[in-house]
């Protein structure tokens, strides 16, 4: 039976309360449902045992039995503890989300914001099939809740990174609405400072984040230190250029006080030379920047290659010697194609 209302996770609590009122269900049920969903990882109304049977039946009638609108297509686990899920929405489009764990006890959800991506970065698998549509607030929240529920109690997600498929600043309203629930004290209560939004670097999009003035961490996918190289691998750069991206990042820092991370994937022979490292150091000179160096994760359909470990080392050394704060991020979940937009493609609808 199709649900009579918008999916539960798409509804702000006030709207949910309104629906309860219309159906003569007491308003305090809203708080009870929230506790089941966020604190108890329970998503089926008929399992919410402190709600009367008749109200449970009414709620199931209104929203369907589960609060989720997606269907779990596959779930894969990696030897390093990374788990990946592929969800299919009622329109049959699919997105992937990843749970990463590390030895510091961080349990991080990596979330998608769009089906496909319009940015068409040449090295990235996510944009190979172009852009399909934005995800809704509920679809973004569902990924977060499902990853959280993969963790055995009492474990919870500690961090979120918006680094799945899609360009978050082009679907910012839905993303921020979902993140508001993920960070709310009566939601998942994940600290604002533990949420990282990664953008390709659209100045107007970054400015929109600045205007929202939330203390989320901003990561900018820089990947090159000169416009000629960046234009080649990130078509979006042709519209704005690196300087405008950096200026927008500076405004974000000035407004929020949060240092911006610049992601830099190292692609063999493209952006990994000593000269590239020096150019990058110069570009970020005097900036309160952190550089996240990530060896490129090869995509089967594409020709780009990861640099040799020695090239990674010397790139990092050059940056460090120039006084730049650098972190190297090694990829996780390689053996389950969790690294970048690869699962959705390997399970395509034919
Ligand atoms: N649209 C956002 C989020 C995309 S994915 C953005 O551009 O930042 C998150 C990061 O993974 C981005 O820095 C992206 O450039 C990077 N990435 C994409 N494909 C990759 C690959 N094959 N190997 C390593 N990093 C990749």
GROMACS .gro file of C-alpha atoms and ligand atoms in nm:
model
  376
    1UNK     CA    1   0.000   0.000   0.000
    2UNK     CA    2   0.151   0.333  -0.096
    3UNK     CA    3   0.213   0.578   0.188
    4UNK     CA    4  -0.043   0.857   0.205
    5UNK     CA    5   0.214   1.122   0.295
    6UNK     CA    6   0.558   1.246   0.208
    7UNK     CA    7   0.816   1.006   0.348
    8UNK     CA    8   0.857   1.054   0.723
    9UNK     CA    9   1.221   1.163   0.704
   10UNK     CA   10   1.130   1.443   0.463
   11UNK     CA   11   0.895   1.601   0.715
   12UNK     CA   12   1.007   1.864   0.963
   13UNK     CA   13   0.879   1.773   1.311
   14UNK     CA   14   0.614   2.049   1.307
   15UNK     CA   15   0.463   1.902   0.991
   16UNK     CA   16   0.468   1.557   1.142
   17UNK     CA   17   0.286   1.693   1.448
   18UNK     CA   18   0.028   1.852   1.219
   19UNK     CA   19  -0.036   1.515   1.054
   20UNK     CA   20  -0.070   1.355   1.397
   21UNK     CA   21  -0.327   1.617   1.493
   22UNK     CA   22  -0.527   1.563   1.174
   23UNK     CA   23  -0.538   1.192   1.248
   24UNK     CA   24  -0.621   1.229   1.617
   25UNK     CA   25  -0.292   1.085   1.734
   26UNK     CA   26  -0.151   1.255   2.047
   27UNK     CA   27   0.125   1.510   1.973
   28UNK     CA   28   0.370   1.350   2.217
   29UNK     CA   29   0.395   1.054   1.981
   30UNK     CA   30   0.626   1.273   1.771
   31UNK     CA   31   0.887   1.273   2.049
   32UNK     CA   32   0.846   0.899   2.100
   33UNK     CA   33   0.900   0.827   1.730
   34UNK     CA   34   1.208   1.051   1.729
   35UNK     CA   35   1.356   0.858   2.020
   36UNK     CA   36   1.305   0.528   1.844
   37UNK     CA   37   1.456   0.655   1.521
   38UNK     CA   38   1.754   0.848   1.655
   39UNK     CA   39   1.837   0.684   1.989
   40UNK     CA   40   1.719   0.330   1.935
   41UNK     CA   41   1.790   0.273   1.566
   42UNK     CA   42   1.437   0.144   1.514
   43UNK     CA   43   1.258   0.233   1.193
   44UNK     CA   44   0.940   0.026   1.183
   45UNK     CA   45   0.632   0.166   1.358
   46UNK     CA   46   0.518  -0.177   1.472
   47UNK     CA   47   0.839  -0.217   1.673
   48UNK     CA   48   0.780   0.107   1.869
   49UNK     CA   49   0.643  -0.070   2.171
   50UNK     CA   50   0.564   0.231   2.392
   51UNK     CA   51   0.314   0.351   2.132
   52UNK     CA   52  -0.035   0.201   2.152
   53UNK     CA   53  -0.116  -0.067   1.899
   54UNK     CA   54  -0.391   0.140   1.743
   55UNK     CA   55  -0.165   0.444   1.698
   56UNK     CA   56   0.108   0.220   1.554
   57UNK     CA   57  -0.145   0.088   1.305
   58UNK     CA   58  -0.257   0.440   1.216
   59UNK     CA   59   0.103   0.553   1.165
   60UNK     CA   60   0.184   0.253   0.946
   61UNK     CA   61  -0.127   0.328   0.744
   62UNK     CA   62  -0.013   0.685   0.690
   63UNK     CA   63   0.355   0.631   0.622
   64UNK     CA   64   0.400   0.266   0.539
   65UNK     CA   65   0.556   0.017   0.772
   66UNK     CA   66   0.910   0.148   0.771
   67UNK     CA   67   1.019   0.510   0.795
   68UNK     CA   68   1.270   0.458   0.519
   69UNK     CA   69   1.178   0.524   0.159
   70UNK     CA   70   1.482   0.350   0.009
   71UNK     CA   71   1.553  -0.018  -0.033
   72UNK     CA   72   1.886  -0.172   0.060
   73UNK     CA   73   2.027  -0.325  -0.259
   74UNK     CA   74   2.365  -0.444  -0.138
   75UNK     CA   75   2.580  -0.420   0.167
   76UNK     CA   76   2.950  -0.498   0.146
   77UNK     CA   77   3.211  -0.522   0.416
   78UNK     CA   78   3.582  -0.470   0.378
   79UNK     CA   79   3.868  -0.626   0.568
   80UNK     CA   80   3.964  -0.285   0.710
   81UNK     CA   81   3.622  -0.245   0.875
   82UNK     CA   82   3.477  -0.024   0.601
   83UNK     CA   83   3.118  -0.102   0.509
   84UNK     CA   84   2.931   0.022   0.210
   85UNK     CA   85   2.561   0.029   0.134
   86UNK     CA   86   2.380   0.085  -0.193
   87UNK     CA   87   2.026   0.224  -0.163
   88UNK     CA   88   1.757   0.235  -0.428
   89UNK     CA   89   1.483   0.501  -0.414
   90UNK     CA   90   1.127   0.447  -0.538
   91UNK     CA   91   1.222   0.604  -0.876
   92UNK     CA   92   1.486   0.327  -0.905
   93UNK     CA   93   1.781   0.564  -0.883
   94UNK     CA   94   2.059   0.455  -0.655
   95UNK     CA   95   2.314   0.609  -0.421
   96UNK     CA   96   2.593   0.473  -0.213
   97UNK     CA   97   2.708   0.553   0.139
   98UNK     CA   98   3.007   0.430   0.333
   99UNK     CA   99   3.087   0.365   0.698
  100UNK     CA  100   3.454   0.408   0.785
  101UNK     CA  101   3.623   0.318   1.113
  102UNK     CA  102   3.969   0.400   1.232
  103UNK     CA  103   4.189   0.308   1.525
  104UNK     CA  104   4.117   0.638   1.702
  105UNK     CA  105   3.760   0.524   1.754
  106UNK     CA  106   3.622   0.750   1.484
  107UNK     CA  107   3.317   0.609   1.314
  108UNK     CA  108   3.255   0.818   1.008
  109UNK     CA  109   2.962   0.818   0.768
  110UNK     CA  110   3.039   0.922   0.409
  111UNK     CA  111   2.721   1.052   0.249
  112UNK     CA  112   2.598   1.130  -0.105
  113UNK     CA  113   2.397   1.443  -0.184
  114UNK     CA  114   2.295   1.382  -0.545
  115UNK     CA  115   2.226   1.097  -0.785
  116UNK     CA  116   2.514   1.138  -1.026
  117UNK     CA  117   2.702   1.466  -1.049
  118UNK     CA  118   2.707   1.756  -1.291
  119UNK     CA  119   3.065   1.862  -1.224
  120UNK     CA  120   3.224   1.606  -1.457
  121UNK     CA  121   3.567   1.609  -1.292
  122UNK     CA  122   3.778   1.410  -1.534
  123UNK     CA  123   3.930   1.177  -1.275
  124UNK     CA  124   3.611   1.097  -1.084
  125UNK     CA  125   3.375   0.802  -1.133
  126UNK     CA  126   3.072   0.986  -0.991
  127UNK     CA  127   3.017   1.212  -1.289
  128UNK     CA  128   3.072   0.954  -1.562
  129UNK     CA  129   2.699   0.916  -1.620
  130UNK     CA  130   2.617   1.282  -1.564
  131UNK     CA  131   2.371   1.435  -1.322
  132UNK     CA  132   2.035   1.277  -1.249
  133UNK     CA  133   1.876   1.462  -0.956
  134UNK     CA  134   1.919   1.608  -0.611
  135UNK     CA  135   1.854   1.391  -0.309
  136UNK     CA  136   1.586   1.510  -0.066
  137UNK     CA  137   1.647   1.595   0.297
  138UNK     CA  138   1.497   1.257   0.389
  139UNK     CA  139   1.713   1.063   0.145
  140UNK     CA  140   2.025   1.224   0.287
  141UNK     CA  141   1.910   1.160   0.644
  142UNK     CA  142   1.822   0.799   0.560
  143UNK     CA  143   2.181   0.729   0.454
  144UNK     CA  144   2.305   0.868   0.786
  145UNK     CA  145   2.055   0.667   0.993
  146UNK     CA  146   2.123   0.345   0.805
  147UNK     CA  147   2.500   0.377   0.852
  148UNK     CA  148   2.448   0.456   1.219
  149UNK     CA  149   2.234   0.142   1.252
  150UNK     CA  150   2.515  -0.075   1.111
  151UNK     CA  151   2.710  -0.004   1.429
  152UNK     CA  152   2.649  -0.240   1.722
  153UNK     CA  153   2.505  -0.067   2.032
  154UNK     CA  154   2.614   0.140   2.214
  155UNK     CA  155   2.828   0.265   1.923
  156UNK     CA  156   2.714   0.564   1.721
  157UNK     CA  157   2.849   0.761   1.428
  158UNK     CA  158   3.101   1.014   1.557
  159UNK     CA  159   3.174   1.199   1.231
  160UNK     CA  160   3.014   1.275   0.897
  161UNK     CA  161   3.190   1.357   0.572
  162UNK     CA  162   2.987   1.480   0.278
  163UNK     CA  163   3.218   1.320   0.025
  164UNK     CA  164   2.998   1.070  -0.154
  165UNK     CA  165   2.845   1.134  -0.495
  166UNK     CA  166   2.733   1.485  -0.582
  167UNK     CA  167   2.827   1.847  -0.528
  168UNK     CA  168   2.691   1.943  -0.183
  169UNK     CA  169   2.680   2.319  -0.242
  170UNK     CA  170   2.435   2.261  -0.529
  171UNK     CA  171   2.192   2.086  -0.295
  172UNK     CA  172   2.266   2.282   0.016
  173UNK     CA  173   1.915   2.336   0.152
  174UNK     CA  174   1.833   1.965   0.166
  175UNK     CA  175   2.180   1.886   0.302
  176UNK     CA  176   2.165   2.146   0.580
  177UNK     CA  177   1.815   2.029   0.679
  178UNK     CA  178   1.941   1.670   0.708
  179UNK     CA  179   2.253   1.778   0.897
  180UNK     CA  180   2.040   1.979   1.139
  181UNK     CA  181   1.876   1.649   1.240
  182UNK     CA  182   2.206   1.463   1.253
  183UNK     CA  183   2.355   1.724   1.484
  184UNK     CA  184   2.046   1.802   1.698
  185UNK     CA  185   2.066   1.706   2.066
  186UNK     CA  186   1.748   1.500   2.024
  187UNK     CA  187   1.871   1.378   1.685
  188UNK     CA  188   2.197   1.188   1.642
  189UNK     CA  189   2.383   1.455   1.840
  190UNK     CA  190   2.692   1.447   1.619
  191UNK     CA  191   2.901   1.758   1.695
  192UNK     CA  192   2.885   2.030   1.429
  193UNK     CA  193   3.262   2.036   1.428
  194UNK     CA  194   3.271   1.672   1.333
  195UNK     CA  195   3.089   1.730   1.007
  196UNK     CA  196   3.295   1.799   0.695
  197UNK     CA  197   3.139   1.928   0.374
  198UNK     CA  198   3.360   1.876   0.070
  199UNK     CA  199   3.304   2.098  -0.233
  200UNK     CA  200   3.449   2.113  -0.582
  201UNK     CA  201   3.490   2.483  -0.510
  202UNK     CA  202   3.206   2.691  -0.650
  203UNK     CA  203   3.255   3.040  -0.502
  204UNK     CA  204   2.881   3.118  -0.485
  205UNK     CA  205   2.818   2.780  -0.319
  206UNK     CA  206   3.088   2.840  -0.059
  207UNK     CA  207   2.942   3.186   0.004
  208UNK     CA  208   2.604   3.027   0.066
  209UNK     CA  209   2.768   2.811   0.331
  210UNK     CA  210   2.936   3.118   0.477
  211UNK     CA  211   2.598   3.292   0.498
  212UNK     CA  212   2.450   2.990   0.680
  213UNK     CA  213   2.725   3.050   0.939
  214UNK     CA  214   2.735   2.698   1.078
  215UNK     CA  215   3.056   2.563   1.228
  216UNK     CA  216   3.085   2.274   0.985
  217UNK     CA  217   3.428   2.200   0.848
  218UNK     CA  218   3.475   2.302   0.487
  219UNK     CA  219   3.699   2.100   0.255
  220UNK     CA  220   3.777   2.231  -0.092
  221UNK     CA  221   3.884   1.992  -0.369
  222UNK     CA  222   4.173   2.196  -0.502
  223UNK     CA  223   4.375   1.921  -0.673
  224UNK     CA  224   4.594   2.167  -0.868
  225UNK     CA  225   4.787   2.483  -0.793
  226UNK     CA  226   4.756   2.654  -1.133
  227UNK     CA  227   4.454   2.724  -1.350
  228UNK     CA  228   4.585   2.543  -1.659
  229UNK     CA  229   4.614   2.213  -1.470
  230UNK     CA  230   4.296   2.264  -1.269
  231UNK     CA  231   4.094   2.351  -1.581
  232UNK     CA  232   4.207   2.024  -1.735
  233UNK     CA  233   4.086   1.802  -1.453
  234UNK     CA  234   3.801   2.010  -1.303
  235UNK     CA  235   3.591   2.171  -1.580
  236UNK     CA  236   3.409   2.383  -1.319
  237UNK     CA  237   3.734   2.575  -1.265
  238UNK     CA  238   3.699   2.734  -1.610
  239UNK     CA  239   3.407   2.937  -1.477
  240UNK     CA  240   3.584   3.089  -1.180
  241UNK     CA  241   3.956   3.017  -1.151
  242UNK     CA  242   4.154   2.922  -0.843
  243UNK     CA  243   4.185   3.274  -0.698
  244UNK     CA  244   3.809   3.315  -0.667
  245UNK     CA  245   3.782   2.974  -0.499
  246UNK     CA  246   4.050   3.067  -0.246
  247UNK     CA  247   3.891   3.405  -0.182
  248UNK     CA  248   3.558   3.236  -0.103
  249UNK     CA  249   3.739   2.991   0.128
  250UNK     CA  250   3.898   3.289   0.306
  251UNK     CA  251   3.555   3.442   0.360
  252UNK     CA  252   3.435   3.113   0.507
  253UNK     CA  253   3.725   3.114   0.751
  254UNK     CA  254   3.673   3.480   0.839
  255UNK     CA  255   3.305   3.423   0.915
  256UNK     CA  256   3.314   3.087   1.093
  257UNK     CA  257   3.666   3.079   1.236
  258UNK     CA  258   3.702   2.729   1.098
  259UNK     CA  259   4.023   2.654   0.911
  260UNK     CA  260   3.959   2.528   0.562
  261UNK     CA  261   4.105   2.197   0.442
  262UNK     CA  262   4.230   2.181   0.084
  263UNK     CA  263   4.211   1.835  -0.066
  264UNK     CA  264   4.478   1.751  -0.316
  265UNK     CA  265   4.461   1.417  -0.494
  266UNK     CA  266   4.795   1.320  -0.640
  267UNK     CA  267   4.764   1.192  -0.995
  268UNK     CA  268   5.082   1.052  -1.153
  269UNK     CA  269   5.233   1.289  -1.406
  270UNK     CA  270   4.950   1.543  -1.376
  271UNK     CA  271   4.990   1.737  -1.052
  272UNK     CA  272   5.250   1.548  -0.847
  273UNK     CA  273   5.583   1.710  -0.935
  274UNK     CA  274   5.816   1.904  -0.707
  275UNK     CA  275   5.722   2.219  -0.898
  276UNK     CA  276   5.353   2.149  -0.828
  277UNK     CA  277   5.428   2.118  -0.456
  278UNK     CA  278   5.611   2.452  -0.454
  279UNK     CA  279   5.333   2.623  -0.650
  280UNK     CA  280   5.079   2.488  -0.403
  281UNK     CA  281   5.285   2.605  -0.105
  282UNK     CA  282   5.312   2.950  -0.259
  283UNK     CA  283   4.942   2.968  -0.339
  284UNK     CA  284   4.852   2.884   0.020
  285UNK     CA  285   5.128   3.095   0.166
  286UNK     CA  286   5.020   3.278   0.481
  287UNK     CA  287   4.689   3.097   0.472
  288UNK     CA  288   4.569   2.911   0.775
  289UNK     CA  289   4.516   2.615   0.552
  290UNK     CA  290   4.545   2.244   0.605
  291UNK     CA  291   4.630   2.034   0.300
  292UNK     CA  292   4.492   1.684   0.274
  293UNK     CA  293   4.704   1.487   0.029
  294UNK     CA  294   4.526   1.183  -0.114
  295UNK     CA  295   4.694   0.942  -0.355
  296UNK     CA  296   4.457   0.900  -0.650
  297UNK     CA  297   4.240   0.592  -0.637
  298UNK     CA  298   4.236   0.449  -0.990
  299UNK     CA  299   3.895   0.416  -1.156
  300UNK     CA  300   3.869   0.119  -1.396
  301UNK     CA  301   3.709   0.321  -1.679
  302UNK     CA  302   3.969   0.599  -1.660
  303UNK     CA  303   4.337   0.623  -1.748
  304UNK     CA  304   4.465   0.829  -1.455
  305UNK     CA  305   4.718   0.660  -1.230
  306UNK     CA  306   4.821   0.680  -0.869
  307UNK     CA  307   5.177   0.805  -0.808
  308UNK     CA  308   5.449   0.582  -0.663
  309UNK     CA  309   5.477   0.599  -0.281
  310UNK     CA  310   5.809   0.782  -0.319
  311UNK     CA  311   5.644   1.059  -0.521
  312UNK     CA  312   5.380   1.098  -0.250
  313UNK     CA  313   5.651   1.118   0.014
  314UNK     CA  314   5.853   1.384  -0.162
  315UNK     CA  315   5.542   1.590  -0.243
  316UNK     CA  316   5.446   1.588   0.124
  317UNK     CA  317   5.801   1.667   0.232
  318UNK     CA  318   5.818   1.968   0.001
  319UNK     CA  319   5.493   2.107   0.141
  320UNK     CA  320   5.596   2.047   0.500
  321UNK     CA  321   5.931   2.215   0.444
  322UNK     CA  322   5.746   2.516   0.306
  323UNK     CA  323   5.558   2.541   0.637
  324UNK     CA  324   5.225   2.402   0.519
  325UNK     CA  325   5.031   2.176   0.750
  326UNK     CA  326   4.977   1.846   0.567
  327UNK     CA  327   4.784   1.527   0.632
  328UNK     CA  328   4.802   1.225   0.407
  329UNK     CA  329   4.481   1.032   0.369
  330UNK     CA  330   4.520   0.674   0.265
  331UNK     CA  331   4.222   0.522   0.106
  332UNK     CA  332   4.001   0.271   0.274
  333UNK     CA  333   3.766   0.010   0.143
  334UNK     CA  334   3.964  -0.047  -0.175
  335UNK     CA  335   3.869  -0.411  -0.186
  336UNK     CA  336   3.497  -0.328  -0.191
  337UNK     CA  337   3.516  -0.039  -0.436
  338UNK     CA  338   3.423   0.197  -0.156
  339UNK     CA  339   3.673   0.456  -0.253
  340UNK     CA  340   3.489   0.679  -0.499
  341UNK     CA  341   3.158   0.635  -0.671
  342UNK     CA  342   3.237   0.290  -0.794
  343UNK     CA  343   2.967   0.074  -0.643
  344UNK     CA  344   2.672   0.242  -0.809
  345UNK     CA  345   2.833   0.177  -1.146
  346UNK     CA  346   2.911  -0.187  -1.077
  347UNK     CA  347   2.545  -0.259  -0.996
  348UNK     CA  348   2.380  -0.064  -1.270
  349UNK     CA  349   2.023  -0.118  -1.375
  350UNK     CA  350   2.048  -0.265  -1.722
  351LIG     N1  351   3.171   1.723  -0.504
  351LIG     C1  352   3.248   1.722  -0.382
  351LIG     C2  353   3.247   1.585  -0.314
  351LIG     C3  354   3.306   1.483  -0.404
  351LIG     S1  355   3.391   1.342  -0.352
  351LIG     C4  356   3.391   1.763  -0.411
  351LIG     O1  357   3.424   1.780  -0.528
  351LIG     O2  358   3.467   1.783  -0.317
  351LIG     C5  359   3.508   1.382  -0.233
  351LIG     C6  360   3.651   1.388  -0.280
  351LIG     O3  361   3.696   1.272  -0.350
  351LIG     C7  362   3.678   1.506  -0.372
  351LIG     O4  363   3.792   1.573  -0.328
  351LIG     C8  364   3.704   1.437  -0.504
  351LIG     O5  365   3.778   1.519  -0.590
  351LIG     C9  366   3.775   1.313  -0.459
  351LIG     N2  367   3.785   1.206  -0.559
  351LIG    C10  368   3.702   1.179  -0.661
  351LIG     N3  369   3.745   1.073  -0.731
  351LIG    C11  370   3.857   1.030  -0.670
  351LIG    C12  371   3.946   0.922  -0.692
  351LIG     N4  372   3.928   0.836  -0.791
  351LIG     N5  373   4.053   0.909  -0.608
  351LIG    C13  374   4.070   0.993  -0.504
  351LIG     N6  375   3.988   1.096  -0.477
  351LIG    C14  376   3.882   1.114  -0.559
   0.00000   0.00000   0.00000
